mmCIF file of N, CA and C in Angstrom:
data_model
loop_
_atom_site.group_PDB
_atom_site.id
_atom_site.type_symbol
_atom_site.label_atom_id
_atom_site.label_comp_id
_atom_site.label_asym_id
_atom_site.label_seq_id
_atom_site.Cartn_x
_atom_site.Cartn_y
_atom_site.Cartn_z
ATOM 1 N N MET A 24 -17.977 71.335 55.518
ATOM 2 C CA MET A 24 -18.868 71.277 54.382
ATOM 3 C C MET A 24 -18.166 71.707 53.100
ATOM 4 N N LYS A 25 -17.157 72.571 53.206
ATOM 5 C CA LYS A 25 -16.468 73.027 52.003
ATOM 6 C C LYS A 25 -15.920 71.865 51.180
ATOM 7 N N ARG A 26 -15.549 70.778 51.848
ATOM 8 C CA ARG A 26 -14.997 69.630 51.123
ATOM 9 C C ARG A 26 -16.009 68.999 50.177
ATOM 10 N N ALA A 27 -17.296 69.178 50.438
ATOM 11 C CA ALA A 27 -18.334 68.604 49.584
ATOM 12 C C ALA A 27 -18.427 69.342 48.251
ATOM 13 N N TYR A 28 -17.850 70.535 48.181
ATOM 14 C CA TYR A 28 -17.912 71.347 46.969
ATOM 15 C C TYR A 28 -16.507 71.521 46.416
ATOM 16 N N LEU A 29 -16.280 71.018 45.227
ATOM 17 C CA LEU A 29 -14.965 71.129 44.619
ATOM 18 C C LEU A 29 -14.698 72.533 44.097
ATOM 19 N N LYS A 30 -15.762 73.247 43.779
ATOM 20 C CA LYS A 30 -15.618 74.625 43.331
ATOM 21 C C LYS A 30 -16.760 75.442 43.926
ATOM 22 N N GLN A 31 -16.632 76.741 43.816
ATOM 23 C CA GLN A 31 -17.650 77.648 44.343
ATOM 24 C C GLN A 31 -18.981 77.357 43.665
ATOM 25 N N PRO A 32 -20.034 77.065 44.449
ATOM 26 C CA PRO A 32 -21.323 76.777 43.818
ATOM 27 C C PRO A 32 -21.989 78.055 43.316
ATOM 28 N N ARG A 33 -22.530 77.990 42.144
ATOM 29 C CA ARG A 33 -23.288 79.131 41.628
ATOM 30 C C ARG A 33 -24.605 79.235 42.403
ATOM 31 N N VAL A 34 -25.236 78.077 42.590
ATOM 32 C CA VAL A 34 -26.490 78.005 43.331
ATOM 33 C C VAL A 34 -26.362 76.925 44.399
ATOM 34 N N LEU A 35 -26.715 77.275 45.618
ATOM 35 C CA LEU A 35 -26.719 76.319 46.712
ATOM 36 C C LEU A 35 -28.141 76.185 47.224
ATOM 37 N N ILE A 36 -28.645 74.977 47.225
ATOM 38 C CA ILE A 36 -29.933 74.681 47.844
ATOM 39 C C ILE A 36 -29.628 73.954 49.144
ATOM 40 N N ALA A 37 -30.222 74.419 50.231
ATOM 41 C CA ALA A 37 -30.052 73.790 51.534
ATOM 42 C C ALA A 37 -31.429 73.552 52.136
ATOM 43 N N VAL A 38 -31.496 72.581 53.039
ATOM 44 C CA VAL A 38 -32.755 72.248 53.706
ATOM 45 C C VAL A 38 -32.535 72.357 55.204
ATOM 46 N N GLY A 39 -33.472 73.009 55.874
ATOM 47 C CA GLY A 39 -33.415 73.110 57.327
ATOM 48 C C GLY A 39 -34.776 72.810 57.922
ATOM 49 N N ASP A 40 -34.783 72.057 58.994
ATOM 50 C CA ASP A 40 -36.065 71.703 59.609
ATOM 51 C C ASP A 40 -36.762 72.914 60.206
ATOM 52 N N GLY A 41 -36.012 73.910 60.625
ATOM 53 C CA GLY A 41 -36.612 75.126 61.152
ATOM 54 C C GLY A 41 -37.535 74.829 62.311
ATOM 55 N N LEU A 42 -38.753 75.285 62.218
ATOM 56 C CA LEU A 42 -39.729 75.085 63.282
ATOM 57 C C LEU A 42 -40.681 73.933 62.997
ATOM 58 N N SER A 43 -40.503 73.244 61.858
ATOM 59 C CA SER A 43 -41.397 72.128 61.542
ATOM 60 C C SER A 43 -40.712 71.115 60.629
ATOM 61 N N SER A 44 -40.227 70.041 61.221
ATOM 62 C CA SER A 44 -39.658 68.965 60.394
ATOM 63 C C SER A 44 -40.751 68.283 59.582
ATOM 64 N N THR A 45 -41.996 68.344 60.046
ATOM 65 C CA THR A 45 -43.131 67.789 59.300
ATOM 66 C C THR A 45 -43.261 68.470 57.937
ATOM 67 N N ALA A 46 -43.018 69.767 57.890
ATOM 68 C CA ALA A 46 -43.095 70.518 56.635
ATOM 69 C C ALA A 46 -42.051 70.030 55.635
ATOM 70 N N ILE A 47 -40.865 69.768 56.134
ATOM 71 C CA ILE A 47 -39.792 69.287 55.266
ATOM 72 C C ILE A 47 -40.133 67.898 54.735
ATOM 73 N N GLU A 48 -40.584 67.031 55.624
ATOM 74 C CA GLU A 48 -40.965 65.678 55.214
ATOM 75 C C GLU A 48 -42.076 65.695 54.166
ATOM 76 N N ALA A 49 -42.990 66.647 54.269
ATOM 77 C CA ALA A 49 -44.139 66.704 53.370
ATOM 78 C C ALA A 49 -43.826 67.296 52.000
ATOM 79 N N ASN A 50 -42.753 68.085 51.884
ATOM 80 C CA ASN A 50 -42.563 68.867 50.655
ATOM 81 C C ASN A 50 -41.238 68.723 49.929
ATOM 82 N N VAL A 51 -40.174 68.500 50.659
ATOM 83 C CA VAL A 51 -38.847 68.619 50.064
ATOM 84 C C VAL A 51 -38.574 67.573 48.971
ATOM 85 N N ALA A 52 -39.140 66.390 49.106
ATOM 86 C CA ALA A 52 -38.891 65.331 48.113
ATOM 87 C C ALA A 52 -39.439 65.690 46.731
ATOM 88 N N GLU A 53 -40.430 66.554 46.686
ATOM 89 C CA GLU A 53 -40.967 66.995 45.394
ATOM 90 C C GLU A 53 -40.393 68.345 44.970
ATOM 91 N N ALA A 54 -40.094 69.210 45.934
ATOM 92 C CA ALA A 54 -39.618 70.553 45.608
ATOM 93 C C ALA A 54 -38.205 70.546 45.022
ATOM 94 N N ILE A 55 -37.290 69.806 45.643
ATOM 95 C CA ILE A 55 -35.897 69.831 45.179
ATOM 96 C C ILE A 55 -35.749 69.344 43.735
ATOM 97 N N PRO A 56 -36.333 68.198 43.357
ATOM 98 C CA PRO A 56 -36.210 67.788 41.951
ATOM 99 C C PRO A 56 -36.785 68.823 40.978
ATOM 100 N N ALA A 57 -37.874 69.483 41.364
ATOM 101 C CA ALA A 57 -38.459 70.503 40.487
ATOM 102 C C ALA A 57 -37.522 71.696 40.329
ATOM 103 N N ILE A 58 -36.884 72.108 41.429
ATOM 104 C CA ILE A 58 -35.922 73.215 41.349
ATOM 105 C C ILE A 58 -34.744 72.816 40.463
ATOM 106 N N LYS A 59 -34.186 71.652 40.735
ATOM 107 C CA LYS A 59 -33.022 71.186 39.961
ATOM 108 C C LYS A 59 -33.353 71.043 38.481
ATOM 109 N N GLN A 60 -34.527 70.523 38.177
ATOM 110 C CA GLN A 60 -34.918 70.342 36.780
ATOM 111 C C GLN A 60 -35.034 71.691 36.074
ATOM 112 N N GLY A 61 -35.663 72.664 36.743
ATOM 113 C CA GLY A 61 -35.791 73.992 36.147
ATOM 114 C C GLY A 61 -34.449 74.644 35.895
ATOM 115 N N LEU A 62 -33.526 74.478 36.825
ATOM 116 C CA LEU A 62 -32.194 75.063 36.653
ATOM 117 C C LEU A 62 -31.378 74.312 35.603
ATOM 118 N N ALA A 63 -31.561 73.005 35.537
ATOM 119 C CA ALA A 63 -30.830 72.205 34.539
ATOM 120 C C ALA A 63 -31.203 72.627 33.119
ATOM 121 N N LEU A 64 -32.432 73.076 32.928
ATOM 122 C CA LEU A 64 -32.876 73.518 31.594
ATOM 123 C C LEU A 64 -32.061 74.702 31.081
ATOM 124 N N VAL A 65 -31.452 75.460 32.002
ATOM 125 C CA VAL A 65 -30.611 76.592 31.612
ATOM 126 C C VAL A 65 -29.153 76.350 32.008
ATOM 127 N N ASN A 66 -28.799 75.062 32.094
ATOM 128 C CA ASN A 66 -27.424 74.628 32.352
ATOM 129 C C ASN A 66 -26.840 75.129 33.670
ATOM 130 N N ILE A 67 -27.666 75.176 34.706
ATOM 131 C CA ILE A 67 -27.185 75.515 36.040
ATOM 132 C C ILE A 67 -27.218 74.238 36.858
ATOM 133 N N ASP A 68 -26.032 73.809 37.271
ATOM 134 C CA ASP A 68 -25.906 72.591 38.053
ATOM 135 C C ASP A 68 -25.971 72.927 39.537
ATOM 136 N N VAL A 69 -26.633 72.065 40.283
ATOM 137 C CA VAL A 69 -26.735 72.231 41.731
ATOM 138 C C VAL A 69 -25.993 71.076 42.379
ATOM 139 N N GLY A 70 -25.113 71.395 43.297
ATOM 140 C CA GLY A 70 -24.323 70.377 43.978
ATOM 141 C C GLY A 70 -25.092 69.704 45.095
ATOM 142 N N PRO A 71 -24.358 69.162 46.048
ATOM 143 C CA PRO A 71 -24.995 68.487 47.181
ATOM 144 C C PRO A 71 -25.932 69.440 47.932
ATOM 145 N N VAL A 72 -27.005 68.884 48.473
ATOM 146 C CA VAL A 72 -27.988 69.658 49.230
ATOM 147 C C VAL A 72 -27.823 69.316 50.713
ATOM 148 N N PRO A 73 -27.213 70.218 51.479
ATOM 149 C CA PRO A 73 -27.020 69.923 52.900
ATOM 150 C C PRO A 73 -28.322 70.055 53.689
ATOM 151 N N PHE A 74 -28.410 69.293 54.761
ATOM 152 C CA PHE A 74 -29.516 69.409 55.704
ATOM 153 C C PHE A 74 -28.959 70.003 56.985
ATOM 154 N N ILE A 75 -29.628 71.038 57.489
ATOM 155 C CA ILE A 75 -29.183 71.702 58.702
ATOM 156 C C ILE A 75 -30.263 71.544 59.768
ATOM 157 N N ARG A 76 -29.917 70.829 60.809
ATOM 158 C CA ARG A 76 -30.849 70.603 61.909
ATOM 159 C C ARG A 76 -30.964 71.872 62.752
ATOM 160 N N PHE A 77 -32.162 72.176 63.182
ATOM 161 C CA PHE A 77 -32.474 73.357 63.987
ATOM 162 C C PHE A 77 -32.132 74.659 63.250
ATOM 163 N N ALA A 78 -32.226 74.655 61.938
ATOM 164 C CA ALA A 78 -31.869 75.828 61.134
ATOM 165 C C ALA A 78 -32.832 76.986 61.379
ATOM 166 N N ARG A 79 -32.312 78.162 61.178
ATOM 167 C CA ARG A 79 -33.102 79.385 61.142
ATOM 168 C C ARG A 79 -32.767 80.084 59.834
ATOM 169 N N VAL A 80 -33.552 81.075 59.474
ATOM 170 C CA VAL A 80 -33.393 81.730 58.173
ATOM 171 C C VAL A 80 -31.971 82.257 57.968
ATOM 172 N N ALA A 81 -31.387 82.841 58.978
ATOM 173 C CA ALA A 81 -30.043 83.420 58.839
ATOM 174 C C ALA A 81 -28.970 82.377 58.541
ATOM 175 N N THR A 82 -29.305 81.106 58.645
ATOM 176 C CA THR A 82 -28.358 80.047 58.284
ATOM 177 C C THR A 82 -27.861 80.244 56.858
ATOM 178 N N GLU A 83 -28.742 80.729 55.969
ATOM 179 C CA GLU A 83 -28.328 80.919 54.576
ATOM 180 C C GLU A 83 -27.223 81.952 54.443
ATOM 181 N N ASP A 84 -27.174 82.915 55.362
ATOM 182 C CA ASP A 84 -26.127 83.933 55.313
ATOM 183 C C ASP A 84 -24.754 83.313 55.562
ATOM 184 N N TYR A 85 -24.686 82.433 56.547
ATOM 185 C CA TYR A 85 -23.430 81.750 56.868
ATOM 186 C C TYR A 85 -23.015 80.811 55.736
ATOM 187 N N LEU A 86 -23.994 80.113 55.149
ATOM 188 C CA LEU A 86 -23.687 79.230 54.019
ATOM 189 C C LEU A 86 -23.152 80.028 52.839
ATOM 190 N N GLY A 87 -23.794 81.136 52.549
ATOM 191 C CA GLY A 87 -23.369 81.984 51.427
ATOM 192 C C GLY A 87 -21.959 82.512 51.611
ATOM 193 N N GLU A 88 -21.659 82.971 52.804
ATOM 194 C CA GLU A 88 -20.311 83.485 53.075
ATOM 195 C C GLU A 88 -19.264 82.385 53.010
ATOM 196 N N ALA A 89 -19.565 81.260 53.619
ATOM 197 C CA ALA A 89 -18.578 80.172 53.686
ATOM 198 C C ALA A 89 -18.274 79.599 52.311
ATOM 199 N N LEU A 90 -19.294 79.454 51.470
ATOM 200 C CA LEU A 90 -19.109 78.789 50.180
ATOM 201 C C LEU A 90 -19.044 79.756 49.000
ATOM 202 N N LYS A 91 -19.252 81.049 49.270
ATOM 203 C CA LYS A 91 -19.196 82.079 48.222
ATOM 204 C C LYS A 91 -20.172 81.781 47.087
ATOM 205 N N ALA A 92 -21.344 81.266 47.437
ATOM 206 C CA ALA A 92 -22.369 80.957 46.433
ATOM 207 C C ALA A 92 -23.000 82.243 45.912
ATOM 208 N N ASP A 93 -23.338 82.254 44.625
ATOM 209 C CA ASP A 93 -24.035 83.412 44.064
ATOM 210 C C ASP A 93 -25.455 83.504 44.611
ATOM 211 N N VAL A 94 -26.143 82.368 44.683
ATOM 212 C CA VAL A 94 -27.501 82.340 45.220
ATOM 213 C C VAL A 94 -27.617 81.187 46.207
ATOM 214 N N VAL A 95 -28.229 81.466 47.353
ATOM 215 C CA VAL A 95 -28.534 80.425 48.326
ATOM 216 C C VAL A 95 -30.047 80.368 48.493
ATOM 217 N N CYS A 96 -30.582 79.156 48.398
ATOM 218 C CA CYS A 96 -32.009 78.911 48.604
ATOM 219 C C CYS A 96 -32.139 77.970 49.789
ATOM 220 N N LEU A 97 -32.740 78.465 50.868
ATOM 221 C CA LEU A 97 -32.956 77.659 52.054
ATOM 222 C C LEU A 97 -34.420 77.262 52.129
ATOM 223 N N LEU A 98 -34.678 75.964 52.033
ATOM 224 C CA LEU A 98 -36.025 75.428 52.204
ATOM 225 C C LEU A 98 -36.162 75.096 53.685
ATOM 226 N N ILE A 99 -37.150 75.692 54.344
ATOM 227 C CA ILE A 99 -37.226 75.579 55.799
ATOM 228 C C ILE A 99 -38.668 75.401 56.269
ATOM 229 N N GLY A 100 -38.821 74.592 57.299
ATOM 230 C CA GLY A 100 -40.136 74.371 57.887
ATOM 231 C C GLY A 100 -40.579 75.587 58.676
ATOM 232 N N GLU A 101 -41.832 75.972 58.503
ATOM 233 C CA GLU A 101 -42.360 77.155 59.181
ATOM 234 C C GLU A 101 -43.105 76.803 60.454
ATOM 235 N N ARG A 102 -43.433 77.803 61.196
ATOM 236 C CA ARG A 102 -44.094 77.641 62.489
ATOM 237 C C ARG A 102 -45.411 76.876 62.326
ATOM 238 N N PRO A 103 -45.539 75.747 62.996
ATOM 239 C CA PRO A 103 -46.794 74.995 62.926
ATOM 240 C C PRO A 103 -47.867 75.651 63.798
ATOM 241 N N GLY A 104 -49.098 75.277 63.547
ATOM 242 C CA GLY A 104 -50.178 75.727 64.407
ATOM 243 C C GLY A 104 -51.061 76.794 63.822
ATOM 244 N N LEU A 105 -50.638 77.452 62.748
ATOM 245 C CA LEU A 105 -51.512 78.451 62.145
ATOM 246 C C LEU A 105 -52.631 77.740 61.376
ATOM 247 N N VAL A 106 -52.265 76.989 60.377
ATOM 248 C CA VAL A 106 -53.233 76.201 59.624
ATOM 249 C C VAL A 106 -52.759 74.759 59.523
ATOM 250 N N THR A 107 -51.470 74.593 59.312
ATOM 251 C CA THR A 107 -50.910 73.266 59.123
ATOM 252 C C THR A 107 -49.460 73.223 59.587
ATOM 253 N N ALA A 108 -49.011 72.076 60.008
ATOM 254 C CA ALA A 108 -47.600 71.887 60.367
ATOM 255 C C ALA A 108 -46.779 71.530 59.139
ATOM 256 N N LYS A 109 -47.421 71.447 57.965
ATOM 257 C CA LYS A 109 -46.744 71.029 56.740
ATOM 258 C C LYS A 109 -46.300 72.196 55.859
ATOM 259 N N SER A 110 -46.323 73.409 56.386
ATOM 260 C CA SER A 110 -45.998 74.576 55.574
ATOM 261 C C SER A 110 -44.488 74.843 55.551
ATOM 262 N N MET A 111 -43.950 74.880 54.354
ATOM 263 C CA MET A 111 -42.530 75.129 54.129
ATOM 264 C C MET A 111 -42.389 76.454 53.390
ATOM 265 N N SER A 112 -41.268 77.120 53.581
ATOM 266 C CA SER A 112 -40.952 78.340 52.849
ATOM 267 C C SER A 112 -39.584 78.213 52.207
ATOM 268 N N ALA A 113 -39.373 78.999 51.175
ATOM 269 C CA ALA A 113 -38.063 79.109 50.540
ATOM 270 C C ALA A 113 -37.578 80.536 50.753
ATOM 271 N N TYR A 114 -36.433 80.670 51.391
ATOM 272 C CA TYR A 114 -35.782 81.966 51.559
ATOM 273 C C TYR A 114 -34.603 81.966 50.599
ATOM 274 N N ILE A 115 -34.603 82.918 49.687
ATOM 275 C CA ILE A 115 -33.602 82.929 48.622
ATOM 276 C C ILE A 115 -32.896 84.282 48.628
ATOM 277 N N ALA A 116 -31.572 84.251 48.525
ATOM 278 C CA ALA A 116 -30.818 85.499 48.542
ATOM 279 C C ALA A 116 -29.664 85.442 47.553
ATOM 280 N N TYR A 117 -29.406 86.573 46.932
ATOM 281 C CA TYR A 117 -28.262 86.727 46.041
ATOM 282 C C TYR A 117 -27.066 87.144 46.886
ATOM 283 N N ARG A 118 -26.016 86.342 46.820
ATOM 284 C CA ARG A 118 -24.779 86.568 47.572
ATOM 285 C C ARG A 118 -25.046 86.986 49.031
ATOM 286 N N PRO A 119 -25.714 86.100 49.757
ATOM 287 C CA PRO A 119 -26.029 86.435 51.148
ATOM 288 C C PRO A 119 -24.776 86.529 52.003
ATOM 289 N N LYS A 120 -24.850 87.392 53.008
ATOM 290 C CA LYS A 120 -23.747 87.526 53.953
ATOM 291 C C LYS A 120 -24.315 87.845 55.327
ATOM 292 N N VAL A 121 -23.561 87.474 56.329
ATOM 293 C CA VAL A 121 -23.977 87.682 57.711
ATOM 294 C C VAL A 121 -24.227 89.164 57.949
ATOM 295 N N GLY A 122 -25.372 89.462 58.542
ATOM 296 C CA GLY A 122 -25.713 90.835 58.871
ATOM 297 C C GLY A 122 -26.463 91.585 57.780
ATOM 298 N N MET A 123 -26.735 90.929 56.657
ATOM 299 C CA MET A 123 -27.440 91.629 55.580
ATOM 300 C C MET A 123 -28.871 91.945 56.027
ATOM 301 N N PRO A 124 -29.473 93.002 55.484
ATOM 302 C CA PRO A 124 -30.848 93.338 55.868
ATOM 303 C C PRO A 124 -31.845 92.298 55.333
ATOM 304 N N GLU A 125 -32.916 92.114 56.079
ATOM 305 C CA GLU A 125 -33.952 91.157 55.680
ATOM 306 C C GLU A 125 -34.557 91.521 54.329
ATOM 307 N N SER A 126 -34.504 92.769 53.949
ATOM 308 C CA SER A 126 -35.074 93.215 52.676
ATOM 309 C C SER A 126 -34.344 92.631 51.470
ATOM 310 N N ARG A 127 -33.188 91.997 51.691
ATOM 311 C CA ARG A 127 -32.452 91.361 50.590
ATOM 312 C C ARG A 127 -32.904 89.925 50.351
ATOM 313 N N ARG A 128 -33.848 89.428 51.156
ATOM 314 C CA ARG A 128 -34.350 88.064 50.974
ATOM 315 C C ARG A 128 -35.616 88.070 50.135
ATOM 316 N N THR A 129 -35.721 87.084 49.278
ATOM 317 C CA THR A 129 -36.958 86.817 48.560
ATOM 318 C C THR A 129 -37.572 85.595 49.221
ATOM 319 N N VAL A 130 -38.853 85.666 49.560
ATOM 320 C CA VAL A 130 -39.509 84.589 50.283
ATOM 321 C C VAL A 130 -40.675 84.045 49.480
ATOM 322 N N ILE A 131 -40.707 82.732 49.370
ATOM 323 C CA ILE A 131 -41.844 82.032 48.781
ATOM 324 C C ILE A 131 -42.387 81.153 49.889
ATOM 325 N N SER A 132 -43.600 81.441 50.328
ATOM 326 C CA SER A 132 -44.140 80.752 51.493
ATOM 327 C C SER A 132 -45.410 79.986 51.151
ATOM 328 N N ASN A 133 -45.950 79.345 52.168
ATOM 329 C CA ASN A 133 -47.206 78.603 52.044
ATOM 330 C C ASN A 133 -47.075 77.397 51.110
ATOM 331 N N ILE A 134 -45.895 76.783 51.125
ATOM 332 C CA ILE A 134 -45.663 75.593 50.304
ATOM 333 C C ILE A 134 -46.123 74.386 51.122
ATOM 334 N N HIS A 135 -47.244 73.837 50.741
ATOM 335 C CA HIS A 135 -47.785 72.645 51.401
ATOM 336 C C HIS A 135 -48.934 72.101 50.556
ATOM 337 N N PRO A 136 -49.376 70.873 50.833
ATOM 338 C CA PRO A 136 -50.414 70.245 49.993
ATOM 339 C C PRO A 136 -51.699 71.066 49.860
ATOM 340 N N GLY A 137 -52.067 71.845 50.876
ATOM 341 C CA GLY A 137 -53.279 72.659 50.791
ATOM 342 C C GLY A 137 -53.017 74.085 50.339
ATOM 343 N N GLY A 138 -51.767 74.426 50.076
ATOM 344 C CA GLY A 138 -51.386 75.768 49.631
ATOM 345 C C GLY A 138 -50.778 75.684 48.243
ATOM 346 N N VAL A 139 -49.543 76.136 48.124
ATOM 347 C CA VAL A 139 -48.819 76.021 46.861
ATOM 348 C C VAL A 139 -48.178 74.637 46.831
ATOM 349 N N PRO A 140 -48.563 73.775 45.878
ATOM 350 C CA PRO A 140 -47.971 72.433 45.816
ATOM 351 C C PRO A 140 -46.454 72.507 45.623
ATOM 352 N N ALA A 141 -45.744 71.565 46.228
ATOM 353 C CA ALA A 141 -44.279 71.573 46.223
ATOM 354 C C ALA A 141 -43.679 71.583 44.814
ATOM 355 N N VAL A 142 -44.257 70.839 43.894
ATOM 356 C CA VAL A 142 -43.719 70.806 42.522
ATOM 357 C C VAL A 142 -43.888 72.165 41.854
ATOM 358 N N GLU A 143 -45.040 72.764 42.021
ATOM 359 C CA GLU A 143 -45.292 74.090 41.444
ATOM 360 C C GLU A 143 -44.358 75.131 42.077
ATOM 361 N N ALA A 144 -44.198 75.068 43.386
ATOM 362 C CA ALA A 144 -43.294 75.985 44.072
ATOM 363 C C ALA A 144 -41.863 75.797 43.582
ATOM 364 N N GLY A 145 -41.443 74.550 43.414
ATOM 365 C CA GLY A 145 -40.087 74.273 42.934
ATOM 366 C C GLY A 145 -39.828 74.876 41.570
ATOM 367 N N ALA A 146 -40.797 74.766 40.672
ATOM 368 C CA ALA A 146 -40.653 75.355 39.332
ATOM 369 C C ALA A 146 -40.527 76.878 39.429
ATOM 370 N N TYR A 147 -41.338 77.474 40.272
ATOM 371 C CA TYR A 147 -41.289 78.931 40.451
ATOM 372 C C TYR A 147 -39.967 79.358 41.088
ATOM 373 N N ILE A 148 -39.514 78.614 42.079
ATOM 374 C CA ILE A 148 -38.239 78.918 42.747
ATOM 375 C C ILE A 148 -37.100 78.921 41.724
ATOM 376 N N SER A 149 -37.099 77.964 40.810
ATOM 377 C CA SER A 149 -36.029 77.932 39.796
ATOM 378 C C SER A 149 -36.076 79.180 38.919
ATOM 379 N N GLU A 150 -37.263 79.675 38.601
ATOM 380 C CA GLU A 150 -37.388 80.915 37.815
ATOM 381 C C GLU A 150 -36.857 82.113 38.604
ATOM 382 N N VAL A 151 -37.181 82.166 39.886
ATOM 383 C CA VAL A 151 -36.712 83.262 40.726
ATOM 384 C C VAL A 151 -35.184 83.244 40.804
ATOM 385 N N ILE A 152 -34.606 82.072 40.986
ATOM 386 C CA ILE A 152 -33.147 81.954 41.050
ATOM 387 C C ILE A 152 -32.517 82.424 39.738
ATOM 388 N N GLN A 153 -33.097 82.033 38.618
ATOM 389 C CA GLN A 153 -32.573 82.478 37.316
ATOM 390 C C GLN A 153 -32.621 84.004 37.212
ATOM 391 N N ASN A 154 -33.715 84.608 37.665
ATOM 392 C CA ASN A 154 -33.843 86.071 37.667
ATOM 393 C C ASN A 154 -32.769 86.722 38.524
ATOM 394 N N MET A 155 -32.517 86.140 39.689
ATOM 395 C CA MET A 155 -31.495 86.683 40.590
ATOM 396 C C MET A 155 -30.127 86.665 39.938
ATOM 397 N N LEU A 156 -29.813 85.558 39.275
ATOM 398 C CA LEU A 156 -28.510 85.450 38.618
ATOM 399 C C LEU A 156 -28.387 86.460 37.478
ATOM 400 N N THR A 157 -29.461 86.683 36.754
ATOM 401 C CA THR A 157 -29.445 87.638 35.643
ATOM 402 C C THR A 157 -29.342 89.069 36.155
ATOM 403 N N GLN A 158 -30.156 89.389 37.178
ATOM 404 C CA GLN A 158 -30.218 90.773 37.670
ATOM 405 C C GLN A 158 -29.218 91.066 38.789
ATOM 406 N N LYS A 159 -28.569 89.999 39.306
ATOM 407 C CA LYS A 159 -27.594 90.154 40.388
ATOM 408 C C LYS A 159 -28.204 90.883 41.588
ATOM 409 N N ALA A 160 -29.404 90.438 41.967
ATOM 410 C CA ALA A 160 -30.125 91.061 43.068
ATOM 411 C C ALA A 160 -31.137 90.085 43.641
ATOM 412 N N SER A 161 -31.596 90.391 44.857
ATOM 413 C CA SER A 161 -32.662 89.614 45.480
ATOM 414 C C SER A 161 -33.477 90.536 46.377
ATOM 415 N N GLY A 162 -34.571 90.018 46.910
ATOM 416 C CA GLY A 162 -35.418 90.801 47.796
ATOM 417 C C GLY A 162 -35.997 92.022 47.104
ATOM 418 N N LEU A 163 -36.045 93.127 47.834
ATOM 419 C CA LEU A 163 -36.626 94.353 47.271
ATOM 420 C C LEU A 163 -35.840 94.873 46.083
ATOM 421 N N GLU A 164 -34.546 94.638 46.055
ATOM 422 C CA GLU A 164 -33.731 95.075 44.919
ATOM 423 C C GLU A 164 -34.153 94.361 43.642
ATOM 424 N N LEU A 165 -34.523 93.092 43.759
ATOM 425 C CA LEU A 165 -34.971 92.321 42.600
ATOM 426 C C LEU A 165 -36.294 92.856 42.100
ATOM 427 N N VAL A 166 -37.206 93.166 42.989
ATOM 428 C CA VAL A 166 -38.515 93.689 42.617
ATOM 429 C C VAL A 166 -38.385 95.017 41.903
ATOM 430 N N SER A 167 -37.526 95.882 42.406
ATOM 431 C CA SER A 167 -37.411 97.212 41.811
ATOM 432 C C SER A 167 -36.770 97.192 40.436
ATOM 433 N N LYS A 168 -36.046 96.130 40.095
ATOM 434 C CA LYS A 168 -35.427 96.018 38.780
ATOM 435 C C LYS A 168 -36.347 95.340 37.768
ATOM 436 N N SER A 169 -37.446 94.781 38.211
ATOM 437 C CA SER A 169 -38.345 94.041 37.308
ATOM 438 C C SER A 169 -39.112 94.966 36.410
#
């Protein structure tokens, strides 16, 4: 995957089917353009968006370490059966690394047509990423600096 990136990405957006590929199919086509558009407004370019089959949340840690990204945002399908199989979440971390505590993740959940619409979530995700880059923090560290 490193060959897909000519330089260290400042922001990496990745997609993983997780526990519900239905969630990805229902949301990602609207969420990614909204995230990219929000970041483009502040001159942050996003490179290729990899898809990881059978991904789990910790996948972002490996991506962050391998590519040395400042921020990794993993859009992932959540466990179906609670209310809908279309629920997607965004797990976002500043300089993620393998073994980091879960408290370093920022999570935006309930992204689906009956919850937070994908376009609205994408716009919010871009704001969160901008905050992370400014404050150089994520998860509980980001909250405590606000």
